[in-house]
mmCIF file of C-alpha atoms and ligand atoms in Angstrom:
data_model
loop_
_atom_site.group_PDB
_atom_site.id
_atom_site.type_symbol
_atom_site.label_atom_id
_atom_site.label_comp_id
_atom_site.label_asym_id
_atom_site.label_seq_id
_atom_site.Cartn_x
_atom_site.Cartn_y
_atom_site.Cartn_z
ATOM 1 C CA MET A 84 136.807 69.428 105.116
ATOM 2 C CA GLN A 85 137.910 72.335 107.286
ATOM 3 C CA LYS A 86 140.043 73.854 104.231
ATOM 4 C CA CYS A 87 136.748 73.522 102.015
ATOM 5 C CA SER A 88 134.553 75.445 104.446
ATOM 6 C CA TYR A 89 137.405 78.163 104.792
ATOM 7 C CA PHE A 90 137.452 78.325 101.054
ATOM 8 C CA VAL A 91 133.625 78.702 100.825
ATOM 9 C CA LEU A 92 133.489 81.498 103.408
ATOM 10 C CA ALA A 93 136.275 83.332 101.829
ATOM 11 C CA ALA A 94 134.581 83.195 98.469
ATOM 12 C CA LEU A 95 131.309 84.255 100.020
ATOM 13 C CA LEU A 96 133.160 87.320 101.784
ATOM 14 C CA CYS A 97 134.864 88.049 98.539
ATOM 15 C CA PHE A 98 131.307 88.258 96.664
ATOM 16 C CA ILE A 99 129.672 90.296 99.310
ATOM 17 C CA THR A 100 132.794 92.767 99.273
ATOM 18 C CA ILE A 101 132.286 93.084 95.608
ATOM 19 C CA ILE A 102 128.619 93.504 95.403
ATOM 20 C CA GLY A 103 128.842 95.949 98.440
ATOM 21 C CA SER A 104 131.317 97.949 96.533
ATOM 22 C CA ILE A 105 129.168 98.559 93.466
ATOM 23 C CA PRO A 106 127.428 102.090 93.703
ATOM 24 C CA LYS A 107 124.110 101.638 94.502
ATOM 25 C CA ASN A 108 122.668 103.585 91.623
ATOM 26 C CA ALA A 109 125.344 103.217 88.842
ATOM 27 C CA ASN A 110 123.498 101.815 85.844
ATOM 28 C CA ALA A 111 120.658 100.666 88.144
ATOM 29 C CA GLU A 112 117.588 99.421 86.638
ATOM 30 C CA PRO A 113 114.645 101.526 87.367
ATOM 31 C CA ILE A 114 112.387 100.485 90.073
ATOM 32 C CA LEU A 115 109.441 98.697 88.647
ATOM 33 C CA ILE A 116 106.019 99.142 90.473
ATOM 34 C CA ARG A 117 103.306 96.707 89.377
ATOM 35 C CA PHE A 118 99.849 98.124 90.147
ATOM 36 C CA SER A 119 97.037 95.519 90.137
ATOM 37 C CA HIS A 120 93.200 96.361 90.237
ATOM 38 C CA VAL A 121 90.183 94.658 88.998
ATOM 39 C CA VAL A 122 88.011 97.412 87.387
ATOM 40 C CA GLY A 123 87.811 99.279 84.055
ATOM 41 C CA GLU A 124 90.348 102.134 82.761
ATOM 42 C CA LYS A 125 87.669 104.515 82.940
ATOM 43 C CA THR A 126 86.496 104.117 86.368
ATOM 44 C CA PRO A 127 87.952 106.517 89.239
ATOM 45 C CA LYS A 128 90.364 103.784 90.220
ATOM 46 C CA GLY A 129 91.153 103.049 86.688
ATOM 47 C CA VAL A 130 91.875 106.642 85.968
ATOM 48 C CA GLY A 131 93.950 107.052 89.190
ATOM 49 C CA ALA A 132 96.095 104.216 88.505
ATOM 50 C CA GLN A 133 97.075 105.584 85.078
ATOM 51 C CA MET A 134 97.577 109.006 86.245
ATOM 52 C CA PHE A 135 99.866 107.753 88.859
ATOM 53 C CA LYS A 136 101.794 105.912 86.241
ATOM 54 C CA GLU A 137 102.217 109.021 83.905
ATOM 55 C CA LEU A 138 103.285 111.287 86.830
ATOM 56 C CA VAL A 139 105.735 108.937 88.158
ATOM 57 C CA GLU A 140 107.030 108.072 84.876
ATOM 58 C CA GLU A 141 107.465 111.888 84.223
ATOM 59 C CA ARG A 142 108.913 113.044 87.654
ATOM 60 C CA LEU A 143 111.049 110.053 88.381
ATOM 61 C CA ALA A 144 111.898 109.361 84.703
ATOM 62 C CA GLY A 145 114.616 106.579 84.424
ATOM 63 C CA LYS A 146 114.110 105.950 88.111
ATOM 64 C CA VAL A 147 110.847 104.175 88.417
ATOM 65 C CA VAL A 148 108.438 102.739 85.965
ATOM 66 C CA VAL A 149 104.788 101.712 86.718
ATOM 67 C CA GLU A 150 102.945 98.606 84.871
ATOM 68 C CA ILE A 151 99.309 98.533 85.633
ATOM 69 C CA TYR A 152 97.420 95.300 85.454
ATOM 70 C CA PRO A 153 93.750 96.380 85.254
ATOM 71 C CA ARG A 154 90.518 94.352 84.873
ATOM 72 C CA SER A 155 91.931 91.496 86.992
ATOM 73 C CA LEU A 156 94.077 90.646 83.954
ATOM 74 C CA LYS A 157 96.760 88.999 86.434
ATOM 75 C CA PHE A 158 95.036 88.844 89.799
ATOM 76 C CA THR A 159 91.894 89.007 91.777
ATOM 77 C CA ASP A 160 92.062 91.619 94.622
ATOM 78 C CA GLU A 161 92.676 88.777 97.070
ATOM 79 C CA GLN A 162 95.489 87.446 95.116
ATOM 80 C CA ALA A 163 97.119 90.795 94.698
ATOM 81 C CA LEU A 164 97.165 91.274 98.368
ATOM 82 C CA LEU A 165 99.173 88.115 98.569
ATOM 83 C CA GLY A 166 101.207 89.089 95.837
ATOM 84 C CA LEU A 167 102.279 92.056 97.579
ATOM 85 C CA LEU A 168 103.679 89.858 100.199
ATOM 86 C CA PHE A 169 105.442 87.399 97.723
ATOM 87 C CA GLY A 170 106.847 90.292 95.528
ATOM 88 C CA ASP A 171 104.346 89.618 92.738
ATOM 89 C CA VAL A 172 103.153 93.081 92.570
ATOM 90 C CA GLU A 173 104.010 96.363 94.476
ATOM 91 C CA MET A 174 100.787 98.097 94.578
ATOM 92 C CA ALA A 175 97.147 97.527 94.626
ATOM 93 C CA ALA A 176 93.838 99.410 95.480
ATOM 94 C CA PRO A 177 91.140 96.728 96.813
ATOM 95 C CA SER A 178 88.046 97.692 98.112
ATOM 96 C CA PHE A 179 87.813 97.419 102.098
ATOM 97 C CA THR A 180 85.910 94.127 101.879
ATOM 98 C CA LYS A 181 89.028 92.354 100.450
ATOM 99 C CA PHE A 182 91.166 92.889 103.464
ATOM 100 C CA ARG A 183 89.385 90.455 105.966
ATOM 101 C CA LYS A 184 92.268 88.109 105.873
ATOM 102 C CA PHE A 185 94.531 90.918 107.260
ATOM 103 C CA SER A 186 92.118 92.996 109.500
ATOM 104 C CA ARG A 187 88.765 92.729 110.683
ATOM 105 C CA LYS A 188 88.758 96.489 111.556
ATOM 106 C CA LEU A 189 88.049 97.455 108.020
ATOM 107 C CA GLN A 190 84.713 96.061 108.128
ATOM 108 C CA VAL A 191 83.823 99.304 109.648
ATOM 109 C CA PHE A 192 83.549 100.426 106.075
ATOM 110 C CA ASP A 193 81.063 97.615 105.352
ATOM 111 C CA LEU A 194 78.524 98.410 108.037
ATOM 112 C CA PRO A 195 75.247 99.253 106.147
ATOM 113 C CA PHE A 196 74.048 102.875 106.919
ATOM 114 C CA LEU A 197 77.012 103.813 108.962
ATOM 115 C CA PHE A 198 78.437 106.002 106.375
ATOM 116 C CA GLU A 199 75.418 107.522 104.328
ATOM 117 C CA SER A 200 77.447 109.874 102.251
ATOM 118 C CA VAL A 201 80.972 110.537 101.036
ATOM 119 C CA GLU A 202 81.356 113.462 103.299
ATOM 120 C CA GLU A 203 80.891 111.303 106.369
ATOM 121 C CA VAL A 204 83.435 108.639 104.966
ATOM 122 C CA HIS A 205 86.134 111.455 104.498
ATOM 123 C CA ARG A 206 85.723 112.944 107.799
ATOM 124 C CA PHE A 207 86.255 109.446 109.329
ATOM 125 C CA GLN A 208 89.158 108.849 106.968
ATOM 126 C CA GLN A 209 90.923 111.985 107.812
ATOM 127 C CA SER A 210 90.256 111.373 111.505
ATOM 128 C CA LYS A 211 93.089 109.906 113.962
ATOM 129 C CA ALA A 212 91.183 106.832 113.793
ATOM 130 C CA GLY A 213 90.944 106.721 109.974
ATOM 131 C CA GLN A 214 94.659 107.319 109.576
ATOM 132 C CA GLU A 215 95.636 104.876 112.077
ATOM 133 C CA LEU A 216 93.785 102.279 109.912
ATOM 134 C CA LEU A 217 96.296 102.915 107.049
ATOM 135 C CA VAL A 218 98.954 101.483 109.293
ATOM 136 C CA SER A 219 97.003 98.901 111.085
ATOM 137 C CA MET A 220 98.223 95.918 108.831
ATOM 138 C CA GLU A 221 101.915 96.695 108.897
ATOM 139 C CA ASP A 222 102.432 94.024 111.315
ATOM 140 C CA ARG A 223 101.015 91.698 108.609
ATOM 141 C CA GLY A 224 103.196 93.264 105.862
ATOM 142 C CA ILE A 225 100.683 95.617 104.467
ATOM 143 C CA LYS A 226 100.934 99.273 104.263
ATOM 144 C CA GLY A 227 97.933 101.541 103.599
ATOM 145 C CA LEU A 228 99.191 104.747 101.514
ATOM 146 C CA THR A 229 96.092 106.495 101.003
ATOM 147 C CA TYR A 230 92.117 106.205 100.433
ATOM 148 C CA TRP A 231 90.463 106.423 97.135
ATOM 149 C CA ASP A 232 86.555 106.791 96.512
ATOM 150 C CA ASN A 233 84.232 105.299 94.274
ATOM 151 C CA GLY A 234 80.651 106.006 95.584
ATOM 152 C CA MET A 235 77.722 104.468 97.150
ATOM 153 C CA ARG A 236 76.633 101.050 96.019
ATOM 154 C CA VAL A 237 73.314 100.551 94.225
ATOM 155 C CA ILE A 238 71.476 97.133 94.480
ATOM 156 C CA SER A 239 70.509 95.473 91.204
ATOM 157 C CA ALA A 240 68.277 92.429 90.630
ATOM 158 C CA ASN A 241 66.188 90.855 87.973
ATOM 159 C CA THR A 242 63.016 91.706 89.929
ATOM 160 C CA PRO A 243 62.286 95.092 91.430
ATOM 161 C CA ILE A 244 63.683 95.367 94.979
ATOM 162 C CA CYS A 245 61.783 97.937 97.065
ATOM 163 C CA GLN A 246 61.960 96.760 100.544
ATOM 164 C CA PRO A 247 64.139 93.985 102.270
ATOM 165 C CA ALA A 248 61.447 91.493 101.977
ATOM 166 C CA ASP A 249 62.001 91.553 98.158
ATOM 167 C CA LEU A 250 65.308 89.850 98.571
ATOM 168 C CA LYS A 251 63.877 86.698 99.836
ATOM 169 C CA GLY A 252 64.863 83.574 97.888
ATOM 170 C CA LEU A 253 67.198 85.385 95.569
ATOM 171 C CA THR A 254 70.823 84.648 95.155
ATOM 172 C CA PHE A 255 73.262 87.902 95.485
ATOM 173 C CA ARG A 256 76.839 88.093 94.256
ATOM 174 C CA ILE A 257 78.737 89.778 97.248
ATOM 175 C CA GLU A 258 82.211 90.828 97.925
ATOM 176 C CA PRO A 259 84.069 88.565 100.381
ATOM 177 C CA SER A 260 82.589 90.323 103.412
ATOM 178 C CA TYR A 261 81.139 88.655 106.456
ATOM 179 C CA VAL A 262 78.918 91.883 106.996
ATOM 180 C CA PHE A 263 77.529 91.592 103.473
ATOM 181 C CA GLN A 264 76.791 87.850 103.907
ATOM 182 C CA LYS A 265 74.873 88.563 107.071
ATOM 183 C CA GLN A 266 72.994 91.468 105.513
ATOM 184 C CA TYR A 267 71.651 89.155 102.675
ATOM 185 C CA GLU A 268 71.199 86.156 104.754
ATOM 186 C CA MET A 269 69.072 87.893 107.274
ATOM 187 C CA PHE A 270 66.560 88.862 104.458
ATOM 188 C CA GLY A 271 66.604 85.263 103.430
ATOM 189 C CA ALA A 272 68.394 85.764 100.402
ATOM 190 C CA ILE A 273 71.520 83.502 99.368
ATOM 191 C CA ALA A 274 74.962 85.370 99.307
ATOM 192 C CA THR A 275 77.686 83.988 97.196
ATOM 193 C CA GLN A 276 81.227 85.420 96.873
ATOM 194 C CA ILE A 277 82.348 85.877 93.318
ATOM 195 C CA PRO A 278 85.356 87.896 92.231
ATOM 196 C CA PHE A 279 84.528 91.088 90.603
ATOM 197 C CA GLY A 280 85.911 90.113 87.104
ATOM 198 C CA GLN A 281 83.633 87.056 87.051
ATOM 199 C CA LEU A 282 80.280 89.041 87.832
ATOM 200 C CA PRO A 283 79.272 89.921 84.542
ATOM 201 C CA ASP A 284 79.362 86.050 83.508
ATOM 202 C CA ALA A 285 77.704 84.977 86.736
ATOM 203 C CA LEU A 286 74.929 87.404 85.790
ATOM 204 C CA ARG A 287 74.772 86.283 82.087
ATOM 205 C CA VAL A 288 74.687 82.643 82.927
ATOM 206 C CA GLY A 289 72.254 83.152 85.724
ATOM 207 C CA ILE A 290 74.368 81.978 88.799
ATOM 208 C CA VAL A 291 73.290 85.033 90.517
ATOM 209 C CA ASP A 292 70.094 87.085 90.385
ATOM 210 C CA GLY A 293 71.653 90.130 91.717
ATOM 211 C CA TYR A 294 74.496 92.157 93.189
ATOM 212 C CA GLU A 295 75.279 95.674 94.587
ATOM 213 C CA ASN A 296 77.904 97.971 93.192
ATOM 214 C CA ALA A 297 78.840 101.447 92.404
ATOM 215 C CA TRP A 298 77.458 103.082 89.176
ATOM 216 C CA SER A 299 80.964 103.408 87.553
ATOM 217 C CA ASN A 300 81.597 99.815 88.015
ATOM 218 C CA VAL A 301 78.053 98.773 86.677
ATOM 219 C CA LEU A 302 78.707 101.136 83.393
ATOM 220 C CA SER A 303 82.183 99.895 82.722
ATOM 221 C CA ARG A 304 81.209 96.303 82.856
ATOM 222 C CA LYS A 305 77.707 97.076 80.969
ATOM 223 C CA MET A 306 76.006 95.173 83.777
ATOM 224 C CA HIS A 307 72.879 97.359 83.125
ATOM 225 C CA PHE A 308 72.067 95.322 80.083
ATOM 226 C CA LEU A 309 72.331 92.145 82.408
ATOM 227 C CA ARG A 310 70.138 93.209 85.152
ATOM 228 C CA ARG A 311 67.704 96.200 84.655
ATOM 229 C CA ASN A 312 66.320 96.849 88.095
ATOM 230 C CA PHE A 313 68.259 99.273 90.383
ATOM 231 C CA THR A 314 67.518 100.317 93.864
ATOM 232 C CA GLU A 315 69.370 103.364 95.439
ATOM 233 C CA VAL A 316 69.210 102.618 99.336
ATOM 234 C CA ASP A 317 72.363 104.546 99.939
ATOM 235 C CA HIS A 318 73.226 101.937 102.680
ATOM 236 C CA SER A 319 76.990 101.273 101.493
ATOM 237 C CA TYR A 320 79.957 103.116 100.445
ATOM 238 C CA LEU A 321 82.489 101.504 97.909
ATOM 239 C CA GLY A 322 85.966 102.933 98.483
ATOM 240 C CA TYR A 323 89.420 101.724 98.441
ATOM 241 C CA MET A 324 92.689 101.512 100.514
ATOM 242 C CA VAL A 325 95.778 101.910 98.198
ATOM 243 C CA VAL A 326 98.296 99.582 99.610
ATOM 244 C CA THR A 327 101.766 98.509 99.173
ATOM 245 C CA SER A 328 103.995 96.118 101.156
ATOM 246 C CA VAL A 329 106.050 97.273 104.255
ATOM 247 C CA SER A 330 109.107 95.800 102.777
ATOM 248 C CA PHE A 331 109.005 97.361 99.282
ATOM 249 C CA TRP A 332 108.044 100.781 100.598
ATOM 250 C CA SER A 333 110.824 100.764 103.453
ATOM 251 C CA GLY A 334 113.345 99.465 101.019
ATOM 252 C CA LEU A 335 112.921 102.542 98.669
ATOM 253 C CA PRO A 336 115.341 105.548 98.648
ATOM 254 C CA ASP A 337 113.956 108.362 100.763
ATOM 255 C CA ASP A 338 113.668 110.882 97.947
ATOM 256 C CA ILE A 339 111.832 108.344 95.696
ATOM 257 C CA ARG A 340 109.410 107.410 98.575
ATOM 258 C CA MET A 341 108.701 111.015 99.226
ATOM 259 C CA GLU A 342 108.039 111.819 95.636
ATOM 260 C CA LEU A 343 105.738 108.842 95.336
ATOM 261 C CA GLU A 344 103.776 110.068 98.327
ATOM 262 C CA GLU A 345 103.527 113.434 96.786
ATOM 263 C CA ILE A 346 102.201 112.189 93.732
ATOM 264 C CA LEU A 347 99.835 109.821 95.378
ATOM 265 C CA ALA A 348 98.310 112.694 97.310
ATOM 266 C CA GLU A 349 97.964 114.669 94.050
ATOM 267 C CA VAL A 350 96.202 111.686 92.414
ATOM 268 C CA THR A 351 93.951 111.032 95.436
ATOM 269 C CA GLU A 352 92.329 114.608 94.861
ATOM 270 C CA VAL A 353 91.858 113.871 91.357
ATOM 271 C CA VAL A 354 90.362 110.395 91.912
ATOM 272 C CA ASN A 355 87.780 111.603 94.362
ATOM 273 C CA LYS A 356 86.560 114.570 92.554
ATOM 274 C CA LEU A 357 86.267 112.294 89.423
ATOM 275 C CA ALA A 358 84.312 109.619 91.672
ATOM 276 C CA ARG A 359 81.949 112.354 92.655
ATOM 277 C CA GLU A 360 81.208 113.283 89.246
ATOM 278 C CA LYS A 361 81.010 109.892 87.850
ATOM 279 C CA ALA A 362 78.422 108.898 90.488
ATOM 280 C CA GLN A 363 76.265 111.381 88.711
ATOM 281 C CA SER A 364 77.312 110.990 85.075
ATOM 282 C CA ASP A 365 77.806 107.232 84.945
ATOM 283 C CA ARG A 366 74.162 106.860 86.348
ATOM 284 C CA LYS A 367 72.961 109.280 83.964
ATOM 285 C CA THR A 368 74.520 107.412 80.970
ATOM 286 C CA ILE A 369 72.894 104.130 82.154
ATOM 287 C CA VAL A 370 69.582 105.764 82.602
ATOM 288 C CA ASP A 371 69.825 107.756 79.230
ATOM 289 C CA THR A 372 71.065 104.662 76.998
ATOM 290 C CA SER A 373 69.343 101.601 78.447
ATOM 291 C CA ASP A 374 66.007 100.307 79.464
ATOM 292 C CA VAL A 375 66.523 100.468 83.361
ATOM 293 C CA THR A 376 64.303 101.113 86.265
ATOM 294 C CA VAL A 377 65.900 103.009 89.005
ATOM 295 C CA ILE A 378 63.936 102.913 92.235
ATOM 296 C CA THR A 379 64.654 105.662 94.676
ATOM 297 C CA LEU A 380 63.274 105.183 98.126
ATOM 298 C CA ASP A 381 61.457 107.911 100.261
ATOM 299 C CA ALA A 382 62.337 108.472 103.730
ATOM 300 C CA GLU A 383 59.877 106.027 105.301
ATOM 301 C CA GLU A 384 60.888 103.238 103.101
ATOM 302 C CA ARG A 385 64.521 103.941 103.654
ATOM 303 C CA GLU A 386 63.974 103.899 107.308
ATOM 304 C CA GLN A 387 62.595 100.385 106.948
ATOM 305 C CA TRP A 388 65.832 99.219 105.502
ATOM 306 C CA ARG A 389 67.906 101.057 108.161
ATOM 307 C CA GLN A 390 65.881 99.460 111.108
ATOM 308 C CA ALA A 391 66.336 96.045 109.627
ATOM 309 C CA LEU A 392 70.129 96.288 109.173
ATOM 310 C CA LEU A 393 71.028 98.351 112.178
ATOM 311 C CA PRO A 394 71.474 95.146 114.491
ATOM 312 C CA LEU A 395 74.709 94.435 112.252
ATOM 313 C CA TRP A 396 76.389 97.245 113.912
ATOM 314 C CA LYS A 397 76.162 95.553 117.294
ATOM 315 C CA GLU A 398 76.967 92.182 115.998
ATOM 316 C CA PHE A 399 80.182 93.208 114.552
ATOM 317 C CA GLU A 400 81.096 95.799 117.167
ATOM 318 C CA LYS A 401 83.528 93.273 118.959
ATOM 319 C CA GLN A 402 85.567 92.277 115.653
ATOM 320 C CA ILE A 403 85.643 95.860 114.699
ATOM 321 C CA GLY A 404 86.523 97.307 118.039
ATOM 322 C CA PRO A 405 84.103 99.427 119.996
ATOM 323 C CA GLU A 406 86.405 102.624 119.930
ATOM 324 C CA LEU A 407 86.754 102.511 116.177
ATOM 325 C CA LEU A 408 83.114 102.140 115.625
ATOM 326 C CA ASP A 409 82.615 104.999 118.002
ATOM 327 C CA ALA A 410 84.855 107.098 116.176
ATOM 328 C CA ALA A 411 83.112 106.242 112.712
ATOM 329 C CA LYS A 412 79.886 107.090 114.564
ATOM 330 C CA ALA A 413 81.304 110.469 115.577
ATOM 331 C CA SER A 414 82.120 111.298 112.078
ATOM 332 C CA LYS A 415 78.549 110.648 111.240
ATOM 333 C CA SER A 416 77.069 112.647 113.918
ATOM 334 C CA ALA A 417 79.166 115.634 113.044
ATOM 335 C CA SER A 418 77.480 115.803 109.920
ATOM 336 C CA LYS A 419 74.004 116.046 111.469
HETATM 337 C C1 LMR B 238 83.643 94.306 93.754
HETATM 338 O O1 LMR B 238 84.539 93.324 93.873
HETATM 339 O O2 LMR B 238 82.590 94.461 93.417
HETATM 340 C C2 LMR B 238 84.715 95.769 93.794
HETATM 341 O O3 LMR B 238 85.452 95.743 94.837
HETATM 342 C C3 LMR B 238 85.527 96.003 92.639
HETATM 343 C C4 LMR B 238 86.108 97.334 92.714
HETATM 344 O O4 LMR B 238 87.333 97.408 92.917
HETATM 345 O O5 LMR B 238 85.530 98.478 92.649
#
């Protein structure tokens, strides 16, 4: 018995020595980065993922390959976040609403009317507090790499929505956000969480009456043919955190990690510029090519929504953290 364990130990040591002596990169397979997301290839995030792949495979040819899984082909965002931890994917870019199992702080992006323009969002993201958010989930194994924009969400339903009271009795698809849940329930609507990939079908079969999303997502899933009433309340910003796992990222050779970070910075600029353009051009395409009604609110009407929704800031202050909320408010007031 004793002899047998010595034999096993010796064999193990021998194996480790042989493995250890193989030069790390000799004939090494390229590193594979599987990037999962849930939207179409023509959206800002879809374009960003593709550009990331092309630049990586050009500048790190033979060293890194990128596979993209768009349109929830393999995973919903929530599955992808777990997949990062289980080694099923290496990158994802979920909207902030999808992180609630990892951090309640990111709910700061869900609060209605906290960010009323992309400029306010950027000011916050670039602040110390915004940068700290990127590393705030590392103890849970998730590492934020950068932020990508989409745009302001618009509300869409089968009946015109002008004031909060118009939501009463309607069923709304929401992203998995406690803030969004409260927001709809406080107006007497029913909020139901449905993954983005299933939203068009949920509208088609009538499981939900409405939803809110950015123009680029509406166009790419052709949802303007399913619900024709849109309301621009400008209460809510849709953006993303591009994430990886701490273990994958820290296990990369330094030169490759640095090159990936440089590429991501370059892609981020392009994505954010494109997001700004598409917020206008995709809206225009929808208006020009289909029979939709877009309600824009005047200052007084908008104020009515704002006053109704403001109590949510207080309600979520404790979960988000008062200091973080103050930092977000400071980015806001700096724009006034
Ligand atoms: C949604 O679930 O509606 C969005 O987060 C989808 C996306 O990635 O833009």
